[in-house]
PDB file of C-alpha atoms in Angstrom:
ATOM      1  CA  MET M   1     115.134 100.381 140.623  1.00  0.00           C
ATOM      2  CA  SER M   2     112.831 102.889 142.313  1.00  0.00           C
ATOM      3  CA  ASN M   3     109.810 100.996 140.955  1.00  0.00           C
ATOM      4  CA  TYR M   4     111.069  97.824 142.669  1.00  0.00           C
ATOM      5  CA  ASN M   5     111.465  99.641 145.971  1.00  0.00           C
ATOM      6  CA  LYS M   6     107.970 101.114 145.674  1.00  0.00           C
ATOM      7  CA  ASN M   7     106.450  97.690 144.938  1.00  0.00           C
ATOM      8  CA  LYS M   8     108.375  96.186 147.841  1.00  0.00           C
ATOM      9  CA  SER M   9     107.111  98.940 150.125  1.00  0.00           C
ATOM     10  CA  ASN M  10     103.507  98.362 149.021  1.00  0.00           C
ATOM     11  CA  TRP M  11     103.894  94.614 149.538  1.00  0.00           C
ATOM     12  CA  ILE M  12     105.261  95.099 153.052  1.00  0.00           C
ATOM     13  CA  ASN M  13     102.472  97.567 153.829  1.00  0.00           C
ATOM     14  CA  GLU M  14      99.827  95.055 152.684  1.00  0.00           C
ATOM     15  CA  LEU M  15     101.440  92.288 154.755  1.00  0.00           C
ATOM     16  CA  VAL M  16     101.468  94.450 157.879  1.00  0.00           C
ATOM     17  CA  ASN M  17      97.808  95.374 157.322  1.00  0.00           C
ATOM     18  CA  ILE M  18      96.850  91.705 156.963  1.00  0.00           C
ATOM     19  CA  VAL M  19      98.736  90.637 160.096  1.00  0.00           C
ATOM     20  CA  ILE M  20      97.399  93.475 162.258  1.00  0.00           C
ATOM     21  CA  GLY M  21      93.874  93.140 160.890  1.00  0.00           C
ATOM     22  CA  GLY M  22      93.880  89.396 161.487  1.00  0.00           C
ATOM     23  CA  SER M  23      95.075  89.831 165.046  1.00  0.00           C
ATOM     24  CA  LEU M  24      92.427  92.477 165.801  1.00  0.00           C
ATOM     25  CA  ILE M  25      89.627  90.353 164.369  1.00  0.00           C
ATOM     26  CA  GLY M  26      90.963  87.339 166.268  1.00  0.00           C
ATOM     27  CA  LEU M  27      91.154  89.324 169.497  1.00  0.00           C
ATOM     28  CA  PHE M  28      87.568  90.564 169.270  1.00  0.00           C
ATOM     29  CA  SER M  29      86.270  87.135 168.229  1.00  0.00           C
ATOM     30  CA  LEU M  30      87.760  85.607 171.400  1.00  0.00           C
ATOM     31  CA  PHE M  31      85.108  87.477 173.398  1.00  0.00           C
ATOM     32  CA  PHE M  32      82.360  85.574 171.578  1.00  0.00           C
ATOM     33  CA  LEU M  33      83.975  82.137 171.445  1.00  0.00           C
ATOM     34  CA  PRO M  34      84.114  79.618 174.298  1.00  0.00           C
ATOM     35  CA  PRO M  35      87.059  79.775 176.730  1.00  0.00           C
ATOM     36  CA  ILE M  36      88.766  76.792 175.082  1.00  0.00           C
ATOM     37  CA  ALA M  37      89.272  78.977 172.000  1.00  0.00           C
ATOM     38  CA  VAL M  38      91.881  80.985 173.918  1.00  0.00           C
ATOM     39  CA  LYS M  39      94.048  77.871 173.841  1.00  0.00           C
ATOM     40  CA  TYR M  40      93.932  77.964 170.034  1.00  0.00           C
ATOM     41  CA  TRP M  41      94.488  81.703 169.548  1.00  0.00           C
ATOM     42  CA  TRP M  42      97.007  81.048 166.754  1.00  0.00           C
ATOM     43  CA  LEU M  43      94.392  79.173 164.749  1.00  0.00           C
ATOM     44  CA  ILE M  44      91.921  82.036 165.111  1.00  0.00           C
ATOM     45  CA  TRP M  45      94.626  84.505 164.033  1.00  0.00           C
ATOM     46  CA  LEU M  46      95.529  82.322 161.035  1.00  0.00           C
ATOM     47  CA  ILE M  47      91.912  82.037 159.889  1.00  0.00           C
ATOM     48  CA  SER M  48      91.332  85.786 160.340  1.00  0.00           C
ATOM     49  CA  SER M  49      94.494  86.713 158.439  1.00  0.00           C
ATOM     50  CA  THR M  50      93.676  84.297 155.633  1.00  0.00           C
ATOM     51  CA  GLY M  51      90.197  85.786 155.365  1.00  0.00           C
ATOM     52  CA  ILE M  52      91.600  89.293 155.084  1.00  0.00           C
ATOM     53  CA  LEU M  53      94.142  88.136 152.497  1.00  0.00           C
ATOM     54  CA  LEU M  54      91.434  86.510 150.377  1.00  0.00           C
ATOM     55  CA  TRP M  55      89.216  89.571 150.722  1.00  0.00           C
ATOM     56  CA  ARG M  56      92.019  91.872 149.532  1.00  0.00           C
ATOM     57  CA  VAL M  57      92.946  89.611 146.614  1.00  0.00           C
ATOM     58  CA  LEU M  58      89.352  89.179 145.458  1.00  0.00           C
ATOM     59  CA  ARG M  59      88.617  92.879 145.874  1.00  0.00           C
ATOM     60  CA  LYS M  60      91.495  93.840 143.559  1.00  0.00           C
ATOM     61  CA  ARG M  61      90.178  91.616 140.750  1.00  0.00           C
TER      62      ARG M  61
END
């Protein structure tokens, strides 16, 4: 049972890192994108978070 809790903790930690990392990358990229991009901040966050997720998955292999 302790192994399950440890895996769950690691999974939650990875998810938090992906969400925070995606939001930080999205925030800094808004400075370089045109003003209309602010309207689609959720799309920028989604693309950034997906990129971090793919990077972490491919790095582990």
